[in-house]
CSV table of C-alpha atoms and ligand atoms in Angstrom, one decimal:
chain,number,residue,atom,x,y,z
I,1,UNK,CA,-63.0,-28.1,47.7
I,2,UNK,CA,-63.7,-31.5,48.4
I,3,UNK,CA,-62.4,-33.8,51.4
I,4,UNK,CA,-60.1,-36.8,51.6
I,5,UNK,CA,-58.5,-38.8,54.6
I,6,UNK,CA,-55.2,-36.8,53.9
I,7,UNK,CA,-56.6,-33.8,53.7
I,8,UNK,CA,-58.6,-31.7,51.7
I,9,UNK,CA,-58.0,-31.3,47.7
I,10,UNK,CA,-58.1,-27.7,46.4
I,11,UNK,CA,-59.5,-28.0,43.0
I,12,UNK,CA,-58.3,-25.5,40.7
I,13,UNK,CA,-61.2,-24.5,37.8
I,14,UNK,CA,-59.1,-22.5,35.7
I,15,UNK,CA,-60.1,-24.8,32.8
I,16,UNK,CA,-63.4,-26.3,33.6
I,17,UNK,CA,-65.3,-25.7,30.0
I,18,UNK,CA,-62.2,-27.7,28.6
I,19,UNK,CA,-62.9,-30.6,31.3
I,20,UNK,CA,-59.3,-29.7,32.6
I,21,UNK,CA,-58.8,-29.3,36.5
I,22,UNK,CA,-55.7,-29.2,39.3
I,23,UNK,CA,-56.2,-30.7,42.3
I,24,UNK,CA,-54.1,-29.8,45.0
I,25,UNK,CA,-53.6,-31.6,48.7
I,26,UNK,CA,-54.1,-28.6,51.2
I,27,UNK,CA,-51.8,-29.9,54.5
I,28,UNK,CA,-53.4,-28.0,57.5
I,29,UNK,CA,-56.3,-25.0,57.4
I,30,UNK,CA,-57.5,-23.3,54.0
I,31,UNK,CA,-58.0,-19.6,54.7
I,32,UNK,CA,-60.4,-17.8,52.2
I,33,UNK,CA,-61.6,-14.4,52.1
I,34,UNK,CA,-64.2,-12.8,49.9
I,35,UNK,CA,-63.3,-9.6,48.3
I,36,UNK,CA,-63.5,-8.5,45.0
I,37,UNK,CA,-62.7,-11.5,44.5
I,38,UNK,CA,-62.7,-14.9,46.0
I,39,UNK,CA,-59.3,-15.3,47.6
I,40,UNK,CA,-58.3,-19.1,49.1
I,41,UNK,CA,-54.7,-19.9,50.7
I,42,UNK,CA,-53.1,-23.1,52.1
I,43,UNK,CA,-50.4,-25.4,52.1
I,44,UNK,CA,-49.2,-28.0,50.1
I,45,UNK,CA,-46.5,-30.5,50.1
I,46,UNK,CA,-44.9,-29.8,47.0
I,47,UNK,CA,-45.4,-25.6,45.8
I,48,UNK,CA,-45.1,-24.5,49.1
I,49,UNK,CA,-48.0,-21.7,50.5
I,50,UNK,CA,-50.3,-21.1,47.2
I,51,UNK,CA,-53.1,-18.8,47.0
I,52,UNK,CA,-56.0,-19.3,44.5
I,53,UNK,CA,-58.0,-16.3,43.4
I,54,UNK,CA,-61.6,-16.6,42.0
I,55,UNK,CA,-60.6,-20.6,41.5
I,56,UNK,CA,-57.4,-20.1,39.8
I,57,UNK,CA,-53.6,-20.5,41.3
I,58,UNK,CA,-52.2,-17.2,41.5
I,59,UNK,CA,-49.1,-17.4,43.6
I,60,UNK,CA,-47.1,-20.3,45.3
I,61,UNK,CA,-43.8,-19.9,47.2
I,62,UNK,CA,-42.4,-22.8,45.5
I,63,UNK,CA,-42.2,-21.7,42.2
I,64,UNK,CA,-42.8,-17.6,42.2
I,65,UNK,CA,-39.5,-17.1,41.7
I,66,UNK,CA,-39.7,-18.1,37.5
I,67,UNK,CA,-42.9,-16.1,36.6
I,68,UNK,CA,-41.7,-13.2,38.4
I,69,UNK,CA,-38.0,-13.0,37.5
I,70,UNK,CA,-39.5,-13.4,33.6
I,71,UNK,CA,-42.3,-10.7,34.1
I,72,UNK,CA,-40.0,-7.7,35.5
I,73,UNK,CA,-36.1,-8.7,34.2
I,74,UNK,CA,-36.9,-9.2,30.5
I,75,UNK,CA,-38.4,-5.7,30.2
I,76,UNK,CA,-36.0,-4.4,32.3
I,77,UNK,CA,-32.7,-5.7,30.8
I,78,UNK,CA,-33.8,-5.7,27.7
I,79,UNK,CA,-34.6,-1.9,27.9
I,80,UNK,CA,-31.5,-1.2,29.7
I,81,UNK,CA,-32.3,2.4,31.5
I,82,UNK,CA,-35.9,2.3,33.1
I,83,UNK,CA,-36.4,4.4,36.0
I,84,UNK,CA,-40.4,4.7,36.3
I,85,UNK,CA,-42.2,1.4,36.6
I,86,UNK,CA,-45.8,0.8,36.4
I,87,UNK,CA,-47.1,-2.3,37.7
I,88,UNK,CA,-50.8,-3.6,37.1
I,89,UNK,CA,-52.3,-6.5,39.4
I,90,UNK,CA,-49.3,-8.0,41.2
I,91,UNK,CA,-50.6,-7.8,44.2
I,92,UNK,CA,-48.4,-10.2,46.2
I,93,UNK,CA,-45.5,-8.0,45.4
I,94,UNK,CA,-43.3,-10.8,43.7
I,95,UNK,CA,-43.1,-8.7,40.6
I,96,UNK,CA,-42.8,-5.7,42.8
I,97,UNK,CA,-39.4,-7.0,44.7
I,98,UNK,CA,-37.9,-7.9,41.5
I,99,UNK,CA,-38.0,-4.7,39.9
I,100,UNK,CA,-36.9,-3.1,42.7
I,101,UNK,CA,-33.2,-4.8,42.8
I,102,UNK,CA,-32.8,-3.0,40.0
I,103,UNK,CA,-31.0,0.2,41.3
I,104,UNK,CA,-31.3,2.4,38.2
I,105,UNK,CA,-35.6,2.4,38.8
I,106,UNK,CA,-36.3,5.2,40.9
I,107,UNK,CA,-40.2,5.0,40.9
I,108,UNK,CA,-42.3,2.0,41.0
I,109,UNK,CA,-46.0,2.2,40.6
I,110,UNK,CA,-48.5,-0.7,41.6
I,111,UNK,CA,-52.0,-0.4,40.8
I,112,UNK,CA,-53.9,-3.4,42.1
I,113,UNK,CA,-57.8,-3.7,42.3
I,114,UNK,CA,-58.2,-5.7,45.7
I,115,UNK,CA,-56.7,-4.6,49.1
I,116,UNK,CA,-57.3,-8.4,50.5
I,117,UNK,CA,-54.9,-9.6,48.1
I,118,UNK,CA,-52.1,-7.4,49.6
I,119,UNK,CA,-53.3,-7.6,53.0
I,120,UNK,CA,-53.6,-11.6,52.5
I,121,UNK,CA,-49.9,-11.7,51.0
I,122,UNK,CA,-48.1,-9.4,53.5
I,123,UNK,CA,-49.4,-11.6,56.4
I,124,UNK,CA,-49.3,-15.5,54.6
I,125,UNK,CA,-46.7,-14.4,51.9
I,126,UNK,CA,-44.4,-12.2,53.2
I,127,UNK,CA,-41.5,-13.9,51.4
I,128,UNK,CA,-43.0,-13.0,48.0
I,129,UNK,CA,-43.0,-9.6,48.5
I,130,UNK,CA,-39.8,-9.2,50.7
I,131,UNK,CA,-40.5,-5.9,51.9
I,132,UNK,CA,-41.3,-4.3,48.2
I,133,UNK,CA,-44.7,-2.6,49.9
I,134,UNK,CA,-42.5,-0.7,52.2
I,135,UNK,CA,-39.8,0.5,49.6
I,136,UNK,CA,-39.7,4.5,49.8
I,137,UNK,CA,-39.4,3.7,45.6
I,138,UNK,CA,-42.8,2.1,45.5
I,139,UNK,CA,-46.2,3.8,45.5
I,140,UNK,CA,-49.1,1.1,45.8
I,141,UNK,CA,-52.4,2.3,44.4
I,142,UNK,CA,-55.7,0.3,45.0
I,143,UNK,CA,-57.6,0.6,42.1
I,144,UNK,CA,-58.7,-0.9,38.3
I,145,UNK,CA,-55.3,-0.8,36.5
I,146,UNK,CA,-57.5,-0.3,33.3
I,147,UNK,CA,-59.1,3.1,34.9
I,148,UNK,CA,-55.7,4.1,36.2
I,149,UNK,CA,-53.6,4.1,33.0
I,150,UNK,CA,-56.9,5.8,31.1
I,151,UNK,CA,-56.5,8.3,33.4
I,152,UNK,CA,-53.0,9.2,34.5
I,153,UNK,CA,-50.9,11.6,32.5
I,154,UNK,CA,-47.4,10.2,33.6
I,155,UNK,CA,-44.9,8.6,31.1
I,156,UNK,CA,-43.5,4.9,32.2
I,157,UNK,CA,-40.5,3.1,30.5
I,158,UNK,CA,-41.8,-0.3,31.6
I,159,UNK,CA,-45.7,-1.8,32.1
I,160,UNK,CA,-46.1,-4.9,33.4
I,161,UNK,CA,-49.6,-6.3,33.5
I,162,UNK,CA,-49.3,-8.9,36.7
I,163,UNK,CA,-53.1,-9.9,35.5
I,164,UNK,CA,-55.3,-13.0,36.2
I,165,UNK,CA,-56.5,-14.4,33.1
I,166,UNK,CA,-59.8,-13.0,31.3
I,167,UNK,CA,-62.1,-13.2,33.7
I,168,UNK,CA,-63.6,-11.3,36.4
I,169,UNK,CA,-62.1,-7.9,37.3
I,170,UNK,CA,-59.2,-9.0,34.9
I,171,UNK,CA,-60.8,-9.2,31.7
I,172,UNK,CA,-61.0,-5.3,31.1
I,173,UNK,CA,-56.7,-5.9,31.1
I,174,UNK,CA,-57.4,-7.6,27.9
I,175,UNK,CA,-59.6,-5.1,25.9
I,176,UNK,CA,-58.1,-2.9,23.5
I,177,UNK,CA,-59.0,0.3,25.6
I,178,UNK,CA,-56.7,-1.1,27.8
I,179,UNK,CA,-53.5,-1.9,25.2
I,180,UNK,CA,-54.0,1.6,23.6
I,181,UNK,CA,-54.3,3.7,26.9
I,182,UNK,CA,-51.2,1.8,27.9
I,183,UNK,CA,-49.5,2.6,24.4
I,184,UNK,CA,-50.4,6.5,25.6
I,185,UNK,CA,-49.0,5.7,28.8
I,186,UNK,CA,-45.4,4.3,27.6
I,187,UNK,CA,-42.3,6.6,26.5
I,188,UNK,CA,-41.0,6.2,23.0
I,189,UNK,CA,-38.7,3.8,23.6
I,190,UNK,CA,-41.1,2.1,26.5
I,191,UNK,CA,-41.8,-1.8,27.2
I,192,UNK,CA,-45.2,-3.3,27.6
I,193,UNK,CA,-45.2,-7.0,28.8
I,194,UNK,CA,-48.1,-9.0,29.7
I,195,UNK,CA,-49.6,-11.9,31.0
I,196,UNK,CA,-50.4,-13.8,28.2
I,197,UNK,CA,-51.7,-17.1,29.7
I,198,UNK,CA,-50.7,-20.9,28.0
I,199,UNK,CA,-51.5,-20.4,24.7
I,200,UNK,CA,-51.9,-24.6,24.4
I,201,UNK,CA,-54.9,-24.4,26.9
I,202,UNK,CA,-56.6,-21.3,25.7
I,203,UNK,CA,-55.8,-21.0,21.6
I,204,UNK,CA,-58.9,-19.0,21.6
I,205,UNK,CA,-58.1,-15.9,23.6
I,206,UNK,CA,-54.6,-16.2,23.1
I,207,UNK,CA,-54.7,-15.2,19.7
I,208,UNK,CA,-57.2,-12.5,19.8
I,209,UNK,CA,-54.8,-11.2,22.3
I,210,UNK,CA,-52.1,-11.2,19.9
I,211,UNK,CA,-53.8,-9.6,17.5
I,212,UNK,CA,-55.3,-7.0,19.7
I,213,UNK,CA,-51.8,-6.4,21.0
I,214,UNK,CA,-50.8,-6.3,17.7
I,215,UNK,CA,-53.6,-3.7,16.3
I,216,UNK,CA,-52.1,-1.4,18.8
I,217,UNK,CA,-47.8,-1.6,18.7
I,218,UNK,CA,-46.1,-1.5,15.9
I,219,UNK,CA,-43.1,-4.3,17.9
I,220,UNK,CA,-45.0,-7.3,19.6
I,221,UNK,CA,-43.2,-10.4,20.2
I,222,UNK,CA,-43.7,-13.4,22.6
I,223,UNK,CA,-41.3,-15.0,25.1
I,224,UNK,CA,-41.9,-18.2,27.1
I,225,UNK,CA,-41.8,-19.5,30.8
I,226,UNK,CA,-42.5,-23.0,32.3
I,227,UNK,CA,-44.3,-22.3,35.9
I,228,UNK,CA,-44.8,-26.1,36.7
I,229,UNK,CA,-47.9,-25.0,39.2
I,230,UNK,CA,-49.5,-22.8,35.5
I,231,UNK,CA,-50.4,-26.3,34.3
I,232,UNK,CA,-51.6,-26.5,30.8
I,233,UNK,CA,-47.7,-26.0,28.6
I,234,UNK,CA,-45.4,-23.4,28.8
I,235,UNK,CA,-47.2,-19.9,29.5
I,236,UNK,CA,-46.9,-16.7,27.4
I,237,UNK,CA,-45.7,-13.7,28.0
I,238,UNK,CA,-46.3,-10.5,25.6
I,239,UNK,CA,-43.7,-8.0,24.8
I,240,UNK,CA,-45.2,-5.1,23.0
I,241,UNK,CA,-43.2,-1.8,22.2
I,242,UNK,CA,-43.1,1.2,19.7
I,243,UNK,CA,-40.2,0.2,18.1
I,244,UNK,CA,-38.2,-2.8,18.2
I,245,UNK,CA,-36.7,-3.8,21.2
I,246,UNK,CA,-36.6,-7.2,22.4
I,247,UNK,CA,-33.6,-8.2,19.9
I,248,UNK,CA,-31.1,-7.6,22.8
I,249,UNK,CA,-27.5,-9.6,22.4
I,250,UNK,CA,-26.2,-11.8,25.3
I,251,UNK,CA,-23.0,-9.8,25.9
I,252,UNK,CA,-25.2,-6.7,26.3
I,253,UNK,CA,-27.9,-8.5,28.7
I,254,UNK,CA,-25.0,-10.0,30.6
I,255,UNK,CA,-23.4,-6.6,31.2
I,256,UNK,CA,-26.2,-5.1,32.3
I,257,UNK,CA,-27.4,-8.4,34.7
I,258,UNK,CA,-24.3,-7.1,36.7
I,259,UNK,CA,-25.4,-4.5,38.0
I,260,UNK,CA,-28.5,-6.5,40.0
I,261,UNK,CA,-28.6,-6.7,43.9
I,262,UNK,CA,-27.7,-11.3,44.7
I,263,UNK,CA,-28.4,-13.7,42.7
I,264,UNK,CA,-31.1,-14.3,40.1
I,265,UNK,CA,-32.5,-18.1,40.1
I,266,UNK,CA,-34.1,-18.6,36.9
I,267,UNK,CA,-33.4,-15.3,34.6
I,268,UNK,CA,-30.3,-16.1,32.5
I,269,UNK,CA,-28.8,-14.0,29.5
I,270,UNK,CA,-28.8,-16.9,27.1
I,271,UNK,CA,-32.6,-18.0,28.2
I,272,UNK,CA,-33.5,-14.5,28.0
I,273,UNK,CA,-33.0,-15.0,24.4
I,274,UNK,CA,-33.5,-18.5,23.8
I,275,UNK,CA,-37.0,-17.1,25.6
I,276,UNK,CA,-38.7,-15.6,22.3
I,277,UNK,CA,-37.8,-18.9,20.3
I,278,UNK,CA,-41.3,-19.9,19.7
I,279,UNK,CA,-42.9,-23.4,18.9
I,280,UNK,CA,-44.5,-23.5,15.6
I,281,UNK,CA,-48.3,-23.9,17.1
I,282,UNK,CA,-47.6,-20.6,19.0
I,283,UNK,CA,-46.1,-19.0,15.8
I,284,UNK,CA,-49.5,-19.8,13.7
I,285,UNK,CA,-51.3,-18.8,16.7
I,286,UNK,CA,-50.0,-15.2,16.7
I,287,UNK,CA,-49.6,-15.0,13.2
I,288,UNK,CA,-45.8,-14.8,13.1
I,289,UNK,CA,-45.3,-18.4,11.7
I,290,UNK,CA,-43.8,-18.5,8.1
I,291,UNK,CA,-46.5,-19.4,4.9
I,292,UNK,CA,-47.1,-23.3,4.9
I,293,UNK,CA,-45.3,-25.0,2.2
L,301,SAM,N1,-49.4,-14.8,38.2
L,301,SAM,C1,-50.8,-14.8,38.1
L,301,SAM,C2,-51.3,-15.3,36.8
L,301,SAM,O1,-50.4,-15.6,36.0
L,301,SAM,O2,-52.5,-15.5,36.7
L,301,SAM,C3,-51.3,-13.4,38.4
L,301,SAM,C4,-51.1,-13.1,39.8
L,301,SAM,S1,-51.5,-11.5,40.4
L,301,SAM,C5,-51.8,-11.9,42.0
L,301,SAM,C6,-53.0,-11.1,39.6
L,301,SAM,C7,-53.5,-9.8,40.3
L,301,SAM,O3,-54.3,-9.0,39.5
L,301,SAM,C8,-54.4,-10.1,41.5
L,301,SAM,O4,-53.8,-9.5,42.7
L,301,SAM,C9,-55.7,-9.4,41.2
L,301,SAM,O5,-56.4,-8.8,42.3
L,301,SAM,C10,-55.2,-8.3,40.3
L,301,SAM,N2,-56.2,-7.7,39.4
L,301,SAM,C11,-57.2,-8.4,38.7
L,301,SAM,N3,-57.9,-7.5,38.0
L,301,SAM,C12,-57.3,-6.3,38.1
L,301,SAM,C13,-57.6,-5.0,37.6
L,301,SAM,N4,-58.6,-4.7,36.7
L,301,SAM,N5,-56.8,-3.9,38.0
L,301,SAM,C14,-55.8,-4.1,38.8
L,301,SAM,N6,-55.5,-5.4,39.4
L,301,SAM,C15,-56.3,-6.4,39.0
């Protein structure tokens, strides 16, 4: 972190091999705590509180509210009848409270590796999770997401990997171990969506994602979200399933969008859709994109 007059800029290093960095004005103290990871949290003028994780933004209270309506209503309207939820990472709970305004899910599990990040969010972030931690539907589990879903032998009709990018205890979340014990782990007519980070910024492991993703389910598509504090282009977000099932129409997402508990700020029926409509660059990149004349 390095000091100015205003304050003191937060540098985020998500990018550094590519020369790319964020800098962020922290307004008052910058709390950190070493855990499994390196955890940092502060305020800034714009996003609100944010909290960095091993030197990457994880969570700010400006602008949670479009990752994590994308991550959990997507799956969950476009499967339509979910009741058991498995959650990986997402340890602020944003993910978490969204899933749970959906009355039909009657079991919510949340496997995240570091007990500081829920600690840290319940007492700086308490509007991220909104109570989610102390649903009676939600069963929070501190452990590797990848050795829980090897492991367990219950069936889920959602996944939702709420990961970091590649790197440090994330990057077994991206190894095909991973996509096929969660392919084990999903009913027949189950949802798998990831975080696919912005496929711009990263080409690289973006597309051996897709393709690992792709090895594994036989229905894999992409759908997009701008986070303006995810700099780097709009980020990815993978939905994998055993059969088809993120063609959903807008009459049928809007009828079941109903039936959620207030108001949704970002998640519409028509961008829910309009969502999977990829740029061309992405296309190529995940192999979708139509011969070149
Ligand atoms: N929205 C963020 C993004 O797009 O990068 C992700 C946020 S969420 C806080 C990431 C969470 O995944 C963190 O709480 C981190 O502790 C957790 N995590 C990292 N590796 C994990 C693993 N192997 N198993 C379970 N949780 C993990």
């Amino acid at each position: 972190m390095s000091e100015t007059t205003a304050g003191r800029w937060v540098i985020e290093h998500v990018n550094d091999d590519q020369g790319f960095r964020t800098a962020l004005l922290a307004q008052g103290d910058v709390h950190t705590a070493d855990s499994v990871q390196n955890l940092a949290l502060f305020n800034n003028a714009t996003f609100g509180r944010v909290m960095i994780l091993d030197g990457a933004i994880q969570v700010t209270t400006a602008d949670e509210f479009i990752y994590h309506e994308m991550m959990a209503h997507v799956p969950l309207f476009a499967h339509g009848a979910a009741k058991e939820v498995l959650i990986i990472g997402g340890g602020d709970g944003g993910i978490a409270r969204e899933v749970l305004r959906h009355q039909g899910v009657e079991a919510v599990t949340l496997v995240e590796i570091d007990q500081a990040v829920v600690d840290l969010a319940r007492e700086h972030l308490p509007q991220v999770s909104d109570g989610a931690f102390d649903s009676p539907r939600l069963k929070l589990v501190i452990t590797d997401g990848a050795a829980f879903v090897a492991q367990t032998d219950k069936q889920f009709d959602v996944i939702i990997v709420d990961s970091p990018d590649p790197v440090g205890a994330g990057k077994v979340l991206f190894e095909p171990h991973f996509y096929q014990a969660c392919f084990q782990a999903l009913r027949d007519d189950g949802i798998l969506v990831t975080q696919s980070g912005m496929p711009f910024l990263t080409p690289d492991w973006f597309q051996r994602h897709a393709v690992q993703l792709n090895d594994v389910f036989p229905a894999r598509a992409f759908y997009l979200t701008t986070v303006p504090s995810y700099t780097g282009g709009p980020m990815a977000h993978g939905f994998s399933a055993k059969t088809a099932r993120h063609d959903v129409s807008v009459e049928t997402l809007s009828a079941r969008s109903a039936a959620i508990a207030g108001d949704l700020k970002y998640w519409t029926p028509a961008l829910h859709r309009a969502a999977f409509a990829l740029p061309r660059y992405i296309e190529t990149l995940c192999g979708t994109a139509p011969p070149s004349r």
